[in-house]
Short mmCIF file of C-alpha atoms and ligand atoms in Angstrom, two decimals:
data_model
loop_
_atom_site.label_atom_id
_atom_site.label_comp_id
_atom_site.label_asym_id
_atom_site.label_seq_id
_atom_site.Cartn_x
_atom_site.Cartn_y
_atom_site.Cartn_z
CA UNK A 223 15.12 16.87 12.94
CA UNK A 224 17.79 19.12 11.49
CA UNK A 225 19.05 18.83 7.95
CA UNK A 226 22.10 16.79 8.69
CA UNK A 227 20.46 14.45 11.12
CA UNK A 228 17.50 13.74 8.89
CA UNK A 229 18.53 10.32 7.66
CA UNK A 230 18.39 9.22 11.25
CA UNK A 231 14.77 10.33 11.59
CA UNK A 232 13.78 6.80 10.75
CA UNK A 233 16.22 5.71 13.43
CA UNK A 234 14.70 8.06 16.00
CA UNK A 235 11.24 6.70 15.29
CA UNK A 236 12.45 3.16 15.91
CA UNK A 237 14.66 4.30 18.79
CA UNK A 238 17.94 2.91 17.45
CA UNK A 239 20.25 2.15 20.31
CA UNK A 240 22.81 4.57 18.92
CA UNK A 241 23.91 6.79 16.07
CA UNK A 242 25.34 4.45 13.40
CA UNK A 243 27.94 7.08 12.46
CA UNK A 244 29.25 7.72 15.95
CA UNK A 245 32.72 6.29 15.23
CA UNK A 246 33.31 8.41 12.13
CA UNK A 247 36.36 10.71 12.31
CA UNK A 248 38.32 12.72 9.74
CA UNK A 249 41.46 10.58 10.17
CA UNK A 250 39.69 7.21 9.91
CA UNK A 251 39.04 5.13 6.82
CA UNK A 252 35.60 3.54 6.42
CA UNK A 253 37.07 0.12 7.21
CA UNK A 254 38.39 1.49 10.52
CA UNK A 255 35.21 3.25 11.66
CA UNK A 256 32.68 0.55 10.71
CA UNK A 257 32.23 -3.16 11.39
CA UNK A 258 31.53 -4.78 8.04
CA UNK A 259 32.98 -2.83 5.11
CA UNK A 260 33.90 -4.80 1.99
CA UNK A 261 34.02 -2.29 -0.88
CA UNK A 262 34.34 1.20 0.63
CA UNK A 263 37.45 0.08 2.56
CA UNK A 264 39.79 2.98 1.77
CA UNK A 265 37.16 5.73 1.43
CA UNK A 266 37.15 8.31 4.24
CA UNK A 267 34.80 7.27 7.03
CA UNK A 268 33.33 10.79 6.87
CA UNK A 269 32.10 10.15 3.33
CA UNK A 270 29.97 7.07 4.10
CA UNK A 271 26.98 8.97 5.40
CA UNK A 272 26.69 11.17 2.29
CA UNK A 273 26.94 8.02 0.12
CA UNK A 274 24.10 6.37 2.08
CA UNK A 275 21.87 9.45 1.80
CA UNK A 276 22.62 9.52 -1.90
CA UNK A 277 21.56 5.83 -2.26
CA UNK A 278 18.20 6.65 -0.65
CA UNK A 279 17.56 9.38 -3.23
CA UNK A 280 18.98 7.60 -6.28
CA UNK A 281 16.90 4.45 -5.66
CA UNK A 282 13.84 6.02 -4.03
CA UNK A 283 14.21 3.83 -0.92
CA UNK A 284 14.90 4.44 2.77
CA UNK A 285 17.81 3.11 4.84
CA UNK A 286 15.56 0.18 5.70
CA UNK A 287 15.55 -0.95 2.06
CA UNK A 288 19.10 -2.26 2.53
CA UNK A 289 19.56 -2.42 6.30
CA UNK A 290 18.20 -3.90 9.47
CA UNK A 291 17.97 -0.62 11.42
CA UNK A 292 19.08 -2.26 14.64
CA UNK A 293 22.25 -3.62 13.03
CA UNK A 294 23.58 -1.63 10.07
CA UNK A 295 26.66 -3.86 9.90
CA UNK A 296 24.72 -7.10 9.28
CA UNK A 297 24.14 -8.30 5.73
CA UNK A 298 20.52 -9.17 6.49
CA UNK A 299 19.11 -8.02 3.14
CA UNK A 300 19.90 -9.03 -0.43
CA UNK A 301 19.56 -5.37 -1.44
CA UNK A 302 22.69 -4.56 0.55
CA UNK A 303 24.64 -7.34 -1.12
CA UNK A 304 23.47 -6.24 -4.58
CA UNK A 305 24.39 -2.65 -3.70
CA UNK A 306 27.99 -3.77 -3.09
CA UNK A 307 28.14 -5.28 -6.60
CA UNK A 308 26.60 -2.09 -8.00
CA UNK A 309 29.19 0.09 -6.25
CA UNK A 310 32.00 -1.91 -7.85
CA UNK A 311 30.30 -1.88 -11.26
CA UNK A 312 29.64 1.89 -11.18
CA UNK A 313 33.22 2.65 -10.17
CA UNK A 314 34.55 0.35 -12.91
CA UNK A 315 32.42 2.06 -15.59
CA UNK A 316 33.68 5.50 -14.56
CA UNK A 317 37.26 4.27 -14.36
CA UNK A 318 37.27 2.43 -17.68
CA UNK A 319 34.99 4.58 -19.82
CA UNK A 320 35.21 8.09 -18.31
CA UNK A 321 38.85 8.42 -17.24
CA UNK A 322 37.91 8.17 -13.57
CA UNK A 323 35.45 11.09 -13.64
CA UNK A 324 32.11 10.65 -11.92
CA UNK A 325 29.94 10.65 -15.05
CA UNK A 326 27.80 7.59 -14.38
CA UNK A 327 25.97 7.66 -11.05
CA UNK A 328 23.45 5.32 -9.45
CA UNK A 329 20.80 7.83 -10.54
CA UNK A 330 21.86 7.63 -14.21
CA UNK A 331 20.30 4.16 -14.37
CA UNK A 332 17.93 4.04 -11.41
CA UNK A 333 16.23 7.49 -11.81
CA UNK A 334 14.81 7.22 -8.30
CA UNK A 335 13.55 3.62 -8.76
CA UNK A 336 14.67 0.50 -6.95
CA UNK A 337 14.80 -1.38 -10.26
CA UNK A 338 15.72 0.47 -13.44
CA UNK A 339 13.86 -0.26 -16.62
CA UNK A 340 15.53 -0.49 -19.99
CA UNK A 341 12.25 -0.57 -21.87
CA UNK A 342 11.07 2.61 -23.56
CA UNK A 343 7.57 3.37 -22.24
CA UNK A 344 4.58 3.22 -24.57
CA UNK A 345 2.85 5.51 -25.02
CA UNK A 346 5.52 8.12 -24.50
CA UNK A 347 4.80 9.69 -21.08
CA UNK A 348 3.77 13.31 -20.93
CA UNK A 349 6.43 14.80 -18.70
CA UNK A 350 5.67 17.71 -16.41
CA UNK A 351 6.69 20.78 -18.42
CA UNK A 352 10.07 22.12 -17.28
CA UNK A 353 9.96 25.62 -15.76
CA UNK A 354 10.03 27.92 -18.78
CA UNK A 355 13.43 29.44 -19.30
CA UNK A 356 14.07 32.08 -21.86
CA UNK A 357 17.69 32.19 -22.95
CA UNK A 358 19.27 35.48 -23.88
CA UNK A 359 20.33 35.59 -27.52
CA UNK A 360 24.08 35.33 -28.05
CA UNK A 361 25.88 38.42 -26.75
CA UNK A 362 22.73 40.04 -25.28
CA UNK A 363 22.81 38.74 -21.72
CA UNK A 364 23.47 41.30 -19.01
CA UNK A 365 26.90 41.00 -17.40
CA UNK A 366 27.12 39.05 -14.13
CA UNK A 367 28.97 41.84 -12.34
CA UNK A 368 26.22 44.36 -13.27
CA UNK A 369 23.54 42.10 -11.77
CA UNK A 370 25.61 41.55 -8.65
CA UNK A 371 26.18 45.32 -8.32
CA UNK A 372 22.41 45.87 -8.65
CA UNK A 373 21.81 43.25 -5.96
CA UNK A 374 24.18 44.99 -3.60
CA UNK A 375 22.54 48.35 -4.21
CA UNK A 376 19.14 46.72 -3.56
CA UNK A 377 20.16 45.39 -0.16
CA UNK A 378 21.61 48.72 0.91
CA UNK A 379 25.18 48.65 -0.35
CA UNK A 380 28.02 46.15 -0.10
CA UNK A 381 29.95 48.26 2.42
CA UNK A 382 27.05 48.38 4.83
CA UNK A 383 26.46 44.66 4.49
CA UNK A 384 30.14 43.92 5.04
CA UNK A 385 29.98 45.78 8.36
CA UNK A 386 27.79 43.02 9.73
CA UNK A 387 30.44 40.69 11.12
CA UNK A 388 28.35 38.69 13.55
CA UNK A 389 24.69 38.07 14.26
CA UNK A 390 22.36 36.18 16.54
CA UNK A 391 18.99 35.31 15.02
CA UNK A 392 15.95 33.47 16.30
CA UNK A 393 13.55 31.68 14.01
CA UNK A 394 10.71 29.22 13.95
CA UNK A 395 10.95 26.37 11.49
CA UNK A 396 8.54 23.83 10.03
CA UNK A 397 10.38 20.57 9.42
CA UNK A 398 9.67 18.04 6.63
CA UNK A 399 7.82 15.81 9.11
CA UNK A 400 5.47 18.73 9.91
CA UNK A 401 6.92 19.36 13.37
CA UNK A 402 7.66 22.87 14.53
CA UNK A 403 11.09 23.74 15.83
CA UNK A 404 12.63 26.82 17.37
CA UNK A 405 16.00 27.70 15.90
CA UNK A 406 18.79 29.92 17.15
CA UNK A 407 21.53 30.90 14.69
CA UNK A 408 24.86 32.38 15.75
CA UNK A 409 27.38 33.45 13.17
CA UNK A 410 30.77 35.08 13.24
CA UNK A 411 32.69 35.27 9.95
CA UNK A 412 32.49 31.81 8.40
CA UNK A 413 31.69 30.14 11.72
CA UNK A 414 28.12 29.24 12.45
CA UNK A 415 26.16 27.37 15.08
CA UNK A 416 22.55 26.26 14.63
CA UNK A 417 20.55 25.12 17.63
CA UNK A 418 17.26 23.40 16.79
CA UNK A 419 14.73 22.40 19.43
CA UNK A 420 11.53 20.43 18.96
CA UNK A 421 9.22 19.23 21.72
CA UNK A 422 11.23 16.03 22.20
CA UNK A 423 14.69 16.74 20.84
CA UNK A 424 17.52 19.30 20.85
CA UNK A 425 20.30 19.33 18.26
CA UNK A 426 23.17 21.79 17.95
CA UNK A 427 25.23 21.76 14.77
CA UNK A 428 28.40 23.77 14.30
CA UNK A 429 30.64 24.57 11.35
CA UNK A 430 33.93 26.41 11.68
CA UNK A 431 34.09 26.82 7.89
CA UNK A 432 36.22 23.70 7.42
CA UNK A 433 34.87 21.00 9.67
CA UNK A 434 31.40 20.42 11.11
CA UNK A 435 29.94 18.44 13.97
CA UNK A 436 26.80 18.17 16.01
CA UNK A 437 25.45 17.24 19.39
CA UNK A 438 22.03 15.70 19.95
CA UNK A 439 19.95 15.12 23.06
CA UNK A 440 16.44 13.90 23.77
CA UNK A 441 14.48 11.30 21.82
CA UNK A 442 16.49 9.26 19.30
CA UNK A 443 20.23 8.75 19.00
CA UNK A 444 22.15 11.09 21.31
CA UNK A 445 25.73 12.21 21.68
CA UNK A 446 28.28 14.00 19.55
CA UNK A 447 28.65 13.22 15.84
CA UNK A 448 30.79 14.33 12.95
CA UNK A 449 29.12 15.93 9.92
CA UNK A 450 30.81 14.90 6.67
CA UNK A 451 33.49 17.20 5.30
CA UNK A 452 31.51 18.18 2.22
CA UNK A 453 28.52 19.19 4.30
CA UNK A 454 30.44 21.67 6.46
CA UNK A 455 30.15 24.64 4.06
CA UNK A 456 26.48 23.85 3.50
CA UNK A 457 25.67 24.36 7.12
CA UNK A 458 27.10 27.85 6.70
CA UNK A 459 25.12 28.49 3.46
CA UNK A 460 21.86 27.48 5.09
CA UNK A 461 22.41 29.87 7.95
CA UNK A 462 23.31 32.88 5.84
CA UNK A 463 21.07 35.83 6.64
CA UNK A 464 23.13 37.94 4.27
CA UNK A 465 23.42 35.33 1.51
CA UNK A 466 25.17 37.74 -0.80
CA UNK A 467 28.50 37.70 0.96
CA UNK A 468 29.85 34.94 -1.30
CA UNK A 469 28.29 36.24 -4.50
CA UNK A 470 30.52 39.28 -4.51
CA UNK A 471 33.61 37.20 -5.16
CA UNK A 472 31.82 34.84 -7.56
CA UNK A 473 31.16 37.34 -10.39
CA UNK A 474 34.12 36.60 -12.69
CA UNK A 475 33.21 32.92 -12.72
CA UNK A 476 29.48 33.42 -13.35
CA UNK A 477 27.35 34.25 -16.38
CA UNK A 478 23.74 35.28 -16.80
CA UNK A 479 22.03 32.70 -19.01
CA UNK A 480 18.35 33.60 -19.15
CA UNK A 481 15.15 34.42 -17.32
CA UNK A 482 12.54 32.28 -15.58
CA UNK A 483 9.58 32.67 -13.22
CA UNK A 484 9.83 32.16 -9.49
CA UNK A 485 6.30 32.52 -8.15
CA UNK A 486 5.04 35.69 -9.83
CA UNK A 487 8.52 37.24 -10.09
CA UNK A 488 10.69 37.40 -13.20
CA UNK A 489 14.09 36.04 -12.27
CA UNK A 490 17.50 36.34 -13.92
CA UNK A 491 19.40 33.06 -13.82
CA UNK A 492 23.12 33.18 -13.08
CA UNK A 493 25.12 29.98 -13.57
CA UNK A 494 28.80 29.12 -13.19
CA UNK A 495 30.76 29.76 -16.39
CA UNK A 496 32.59 26.44 -15.95
CA UNK A 497 31.50 23.09 -14.54
CA UNK A 498 32.17 23.19 -10.81
CA UNK A 499 31.80 20.68 -7.99
CA UNK A 500 29.04 22.57 -6.18
CA UNK A 501 27.49 24.06 -9.34
CA UNK A 502 26.26 27.19 -7.47
CA UNK A 503 23.38 28.93 -9.24
CA UNK A 504 21.77 32.24 -8.31
CA UNK A 505 18.38 33.68 -9.27
CA UNK A 506 17.84 37.44 -8.95
CA UNK A 507 14.59 39.39 -9.05
CA UNK A 508 14.69 41.18 -12.42
CA UNK A 509 12.97 44.29 -11.03
CA UNK A 510 14.10 44.68 -7.42
CA UNK A 511 17.53 43.10 -7.93
CA UNK A 512 17.16 41.02 -4.76
CA UNK A 513 18.32 37.40 -4.53
CA UNK A 514 15.31 35.07 -4.80
CA UNK A 515 16.98 31.68 -4.88
CA UNK A 516 20.26 29.84 -4.77
CA UNK A 517 20.85 26.22 -5.74
CA UNK A 518 23.96 24.16 -5.19
CA UNK A 519 25.04 20.54 -4.93
CA UNK A 520 27.14 18.63 -2.50
CA UNK A 521 29.20 15.82 -3.96
CA UNK A 522 28.98 12.35 -2.40
CA UNK A 523 31.06 9.31 -3.33
CA UNK A 524 28.45 8.29 -5.91
CA UNK A 525 26.70 11.45 -7.11
CA UNK A 526 25.56 14.97 -6.21
CA UNK A 527 22.80 15.85 -3.72
CA UNK A 528 21.17 19.23 -4.50
CA UNK A 529 19.92 21.95 -2.14
CA UNK A 530 17.66 24.86 -3.13
CA UNK A 531 17.19 27.88 -0.88
CA UNK A 532 14.45 30.44 -1.55
CA UNK A 533 14.41 33.90 0.03
CA UNK A 534 11.36 36.07 0.63
CA UNK A 535 10.09 38.90 2.81
CA UNK A 536 13.19 41.13 2.73
CA UNK A 537 13.20 43.59 5.62
CA UNK A 538 15.46 46.37 6.70
CA UNK A 539 17.93 45.49 9.47
CA UNK A 540 20.13 48.48 10.34
CA UNK A 541 20.10 49.65 6.74
CA UNK A 542 20.65 46.23 5.17
CA UNK A 543 17.81 44.24 3.58
CA UNK A 544 17.67 40.66 4.87
CA UNK A 545 15.27 37.85 3.96
CA UNK A 546 12.95 36.93 6.85
CA UNK A 547 11.46 33.89 5.12
CA UNK A 548 13.86 31.17 4.03
CA UNK A 549 12.78 27.88 2.46
CA UNK A 550 15.38 25.13 2.24
CA UNK A 551 14.53 22.28 -0.13
CA UNK A 552 16.58 19.09 -0.21
CA UNK A 553 15.70 15.68 -1.70
CA UNK A 554 14.41 14.64 1.73
CA UNK A 555 11.94 17.50 2.10
CA UNK A 556 11.34 21.16 2.84
CA UNK A 557 12.32 23.23 5.87
CA UNK A 558 10.51 26.59 6.13
CA UNK A 559 12.13 29.09 8.41
CA UNK A 560 10.72 32.42 9.58
CA UNK A 561 13.11 34.77 11.32
CA UNK A 562 11.50 36.23 14.44
CA UNK A 563 14.39 38.38 15.65
CA UNK A 564 17.86 39.27 14.50
CA UNK A 565 20.65 41.16 16.24
CA UNK A 566 23.45 42.17 13.88
CA UNK A 567 26.89 42.62 15.41
CA UNK A 568 25.74 41.08 18.68
CA UNK A 569 28.64 39.72 20.71
CA UNK A 570 29.21 36.07 19.72
CA UNK A 571 31.56 34.20 21.97
CA UNK A 572 34.06 31.90 20.22
CA UNK A 573 33.04 29.26 22.76
CA UNK A 574 29.82 28.88 20.72
CA UNK A 575 31.93 27.17 18.04
CA UNK A 576 34.18 25.03 20.24
CA UNK A 577 33.92 21.25 19.92
C1 HEC B 1225 21.01 0.70 -1.74
C2 HEC B 1225 21.41 0.07 -0.49
C3 HEC B 1225 21.72 0.94 0.70
C4 HEC B 1225 20.94 1.94 1.25
C5 HEC B 1225 19.62 2.49 0.75
C6 HEC B 1225 21.64 2.36 2.44
N1 HEC B 1225 22.77 1.64 2.61
FE1 HEC B 1225 24.05 1.72 4.19
N2 HEC B 1225 25.26 0.35 3.32
C7 HEC B 1225 25.03 -0.26 2.11
C8 HEC B 1225 26.16 -1.10 1.76
C9 HEC B 1225 26.33 -1.93 0.51
C10 HEC B 1225 27.07 -1.01 2.85
C11 HEC B 1225 28.41 -1.73 2.98
C12 HEC B 1225 29.48 -1.06 2.15
C13 HEC B 1225 30.76 -1.89 2.10
O1 HEC B 1225 30.70 -3.11 2.30
O2 HEC B 1225 31.82 -1.31 1.81
C14 HEC B 1225 26.46 -0.10 3.81
C15 HEC B 1225 27.03 0.24 5.02
C16 HEC B 1225 26.45 1.06 5.96
C17 HEC B 1225 26.99 1.33 7.27
C18 HEC B 1225 28.24 0.72 7.87
C19 HEC B 1225 27.83 -0.42 8.79
C20 HEC B 1225 29.01 -1.18 9.38
O3 HEC B 1225 29.31 -0.98 10.56
O4 HEC B 1225 29.63 -1.95 8.62
C21 HEC B 1225 26.14 2.20 7.89
C22 HEC B 1225 26.27 2.77 9.29
C23 HEC B 1225 25.07 2.48 6.95
N3 HEC B 1225 25.29 1.78 5.79
C24 HEC B 1225 24.02 3.33 7.22
C25 HEC B 1225 23.02 3.63 6.31
C26 HEC B 1225 21.99 4.62 6.55
C27 HEC B 1225 21.83 5.44 7.80
C28 HEC B 1225 21.21 4.64 5.44
C29 HEC B 1225 20.06 5.56 5.13
C30 HEC B 1225 20.46 7.00 5.07
C31 HEC B 1225 21.74 3.64 4.51
N4 HEC B 1225 22.83 3.07 5.07
C32 HEC B 1225 21.19 3.38 3.27
C33 HEC B 1225 23.91 -0.11 1.31
C34 HEC B 1225 22.87 0.78 1.56
C1 HEC B 1226 24.51 0.89 -15.56
C2 HEC B 1226 23.23 0.98 -14.88
C3 HEC B 1226 23.24 0.88 -13.35
C4 HEC B 1226 23.97 1.63 -12.48
C5 HEC B 1226 25.00 2.72 -12.78
C6 HEC B 1226 23.56 1.23 -11.15
N1 HEC B 1226 22.62 0.24 -11.24
FE1 HEC B 1226 21.74 -0.74 -9.68
N2 HEC B 1226 20.73 -1.90 -10.98
C7 HEC B 1226 20.78 -1.83 -12.34
C8 HEC B 1226 19.91 -2.84 -12.92
C9 HEC B 1226 19.70 -3.07 -14.41
C10 HEC B 1226 19.34 -3.55 -11.83
C11 HEC B 1226 18.34 -4.70 -11.90
C12 HEC B 1226 19.16 -5.97 -11.92
C13 HEC B 1226 18.30 -7.21 -11.93
O1 HEC B 1226 17.09 -7.11 -11.83
O2 HEC B 1226 18.91 -8.28 -11.98
C14 HEC B 1226 19.87 -2.93 -10.63
C15 HEC B 1226 19.55 -3.35 -9.36
C16 HEC B 1226 20.01 -2.76 -8.18
C17 HEC B 1226 19.64 -3.18 -6.87
C18 HEC B 1226 18.73 -4.33 -6.52
C19 HEC B 1226 17.28 -3.90 -6.57
C20 HEC B 1226 16.35 -4.99 -6.12
O3 HEC B 1226 15.11 -4.75 -6.20
O4 HEC B 1226 16.79 -6.04 -5.70
C21 HEC B 1226 20.28 -2.34 -5.99
C22 HEC B 1226 20.18 -2.36 -4.48
C23 HEC B 1226 21.05 -1.42 -6.78
N3 HEC B 1226 20.87 -1.69 -8.11
C24 HEC B 1226 21.84 -0.39 -6.26
C25 HEC B 1226 22.62 0.45 -7.03
C26 HEC B 1226 23.52 1.44 -6.45
C27 HEC B 1226 23.67 1.74 -4.97
C28 HEC B 1226 24.15 2.05 -7.50
C29 HEC B 1226 25.21 3.13 -7.47
C30 HEC B 1226 26.41 2.78 -6.69
C31 HEC B 1226 23.65 1.42 -8.72
N4 HEC B 1226 22.73 0.47 -8.39
C32 HEC B 1226 24.06 1.79 -10.00
C33 HEC B 1226 21.53 -0.91 -13.09
C34 HEC B 1226 22.40 0.01 -12.58
#
C-alpha cells in the first residue's frame, strides 16, 4: 500500500467493489462527485478524502467506525450522523469565535478518542517526557542561512547538487502493514513518479508539481484515481533524494530555535519564522551539517495531518551526498525505504508523468 492509498487498505482487505473516490475531480464539488452529501456540499470533491483521513486520526477510529465499507454513501451508522452535526458545530465555532480561521479542530476536543472527556484525570497522568529541546538564549542562535550553507558544503556544494536535474532510483520499502515492496522513483524537476509493487498489488502515483493522480492494479480497488490537491507536493517531498533543493530558498523565512537529540546525534532545529500552512521544519546534524529530518503538515478541511521524514546513511553519488535510508512517518504508520540503486541525470521521458 502506498502512502496515498493507505486509507483504502481496509478496503483492499475486504475487497471493496471499487475505489470510493473514483468520481473525484478538480472541477467537481463534493455534492457532484458523491451520492449522499449533506454538509460538505460546496467543498471541493478533491478535499473529501483528506478530511476522512483526518477524522480517522482525530478520533482514533478507522473508516469502518462511521461507514459500511460496502456502501460509503449509506447512513448506516449513528457515528456518521453525529459526525455531520460535529462538522457543522466545528465550522460554526471557528466562524463565530475565530474569525473563520481553523483554530478549533476535531482533535482539539477528541485528542485521538472517539468520545472526548471533559473531566480532569485524577491522579494527574505522568505524560511521556517531550524530547528535550534546548532553546538558544535570545540573540545567540546561529543564523539560518549559515546552517543552510554548512549543509550545502556537507553534501558537496549547492552547484554540484543543482546539476542533478533528473534521476531514476530503485528502492525496497517496508510498509506499515509489514509487507515488503519494491519501489521505482523517477524525477525530473518538480515532476515525480513513484511505482510501488508488492506481491499482490502495483500502484503508480504521479505528481507534476501541481496535480497528482495514481493508477492501481491487482488486489483491492483498481483503476485511476485523483490524489487531493494538497497532497500533490507531498508526493514530491517524499521522493526527494536531494531533499535540500527547497531549503536553499527557504532561509529568509526560517530561524534556528534550539537543539535536540535525534538518535545519538545532536540536531539543530530550524522552524519557520512565521506561522505557515505546511509548517516545514528542518533538523540538521550539528557536527556534520547534514539534514537528519524534516517535518511538515498537510492541511485538510478540518485540521493538519503531519509527516516526518528521517534521513540516514548518506553516500556519495557523483560527488553529491544523498541519503540511502529514508523513513517516512505519518499518523497511519511508518514506511522504511532503502535505496538500492540511483542513476543521477538518467534520461527520464516526459511520458512517465503523463496522465
Ligand atoms: C467520524 C466519522 C467518519 C469517519 C471516521 C470517516 N467518515 Fe467518511 N463520511 C463521514 C460523513 C459525516 C460523511 C458525509 C458528509 C456529508 O454529508 O457532507 C462521509 C462521507 C464519505 C464519503 C462520500 C460517500 C457518498 O457517496 O456520499 C466517502 C467516499 C467516505 N466518507 C469515505 C471515507 C473513508 C475512506 C474513510 C476512512 C479513511 C472515512 N470516510 C472515514 C464521516 C466519516
Ligand atoms: C468542542 C469540542 C468538540 C469538537 C471540536 C468536536 N467534537 Fe465530536 N464530540 C464532542 C463531544 C463532547 C462528544 C460526545 C457527545 C456525547 O456523548 O453526547 C463528541 C462526539 C462525537 C462523535 C460520536 C462518538 C460516539 O461514540 O458516538 C463523533 C463521531 C464525533 N464527535 C466526531 C467529530 C468530528 C468529525 C469532529 C470535527 C469535525 C468533532 N467531533 C469535533 C466534542 C467535540
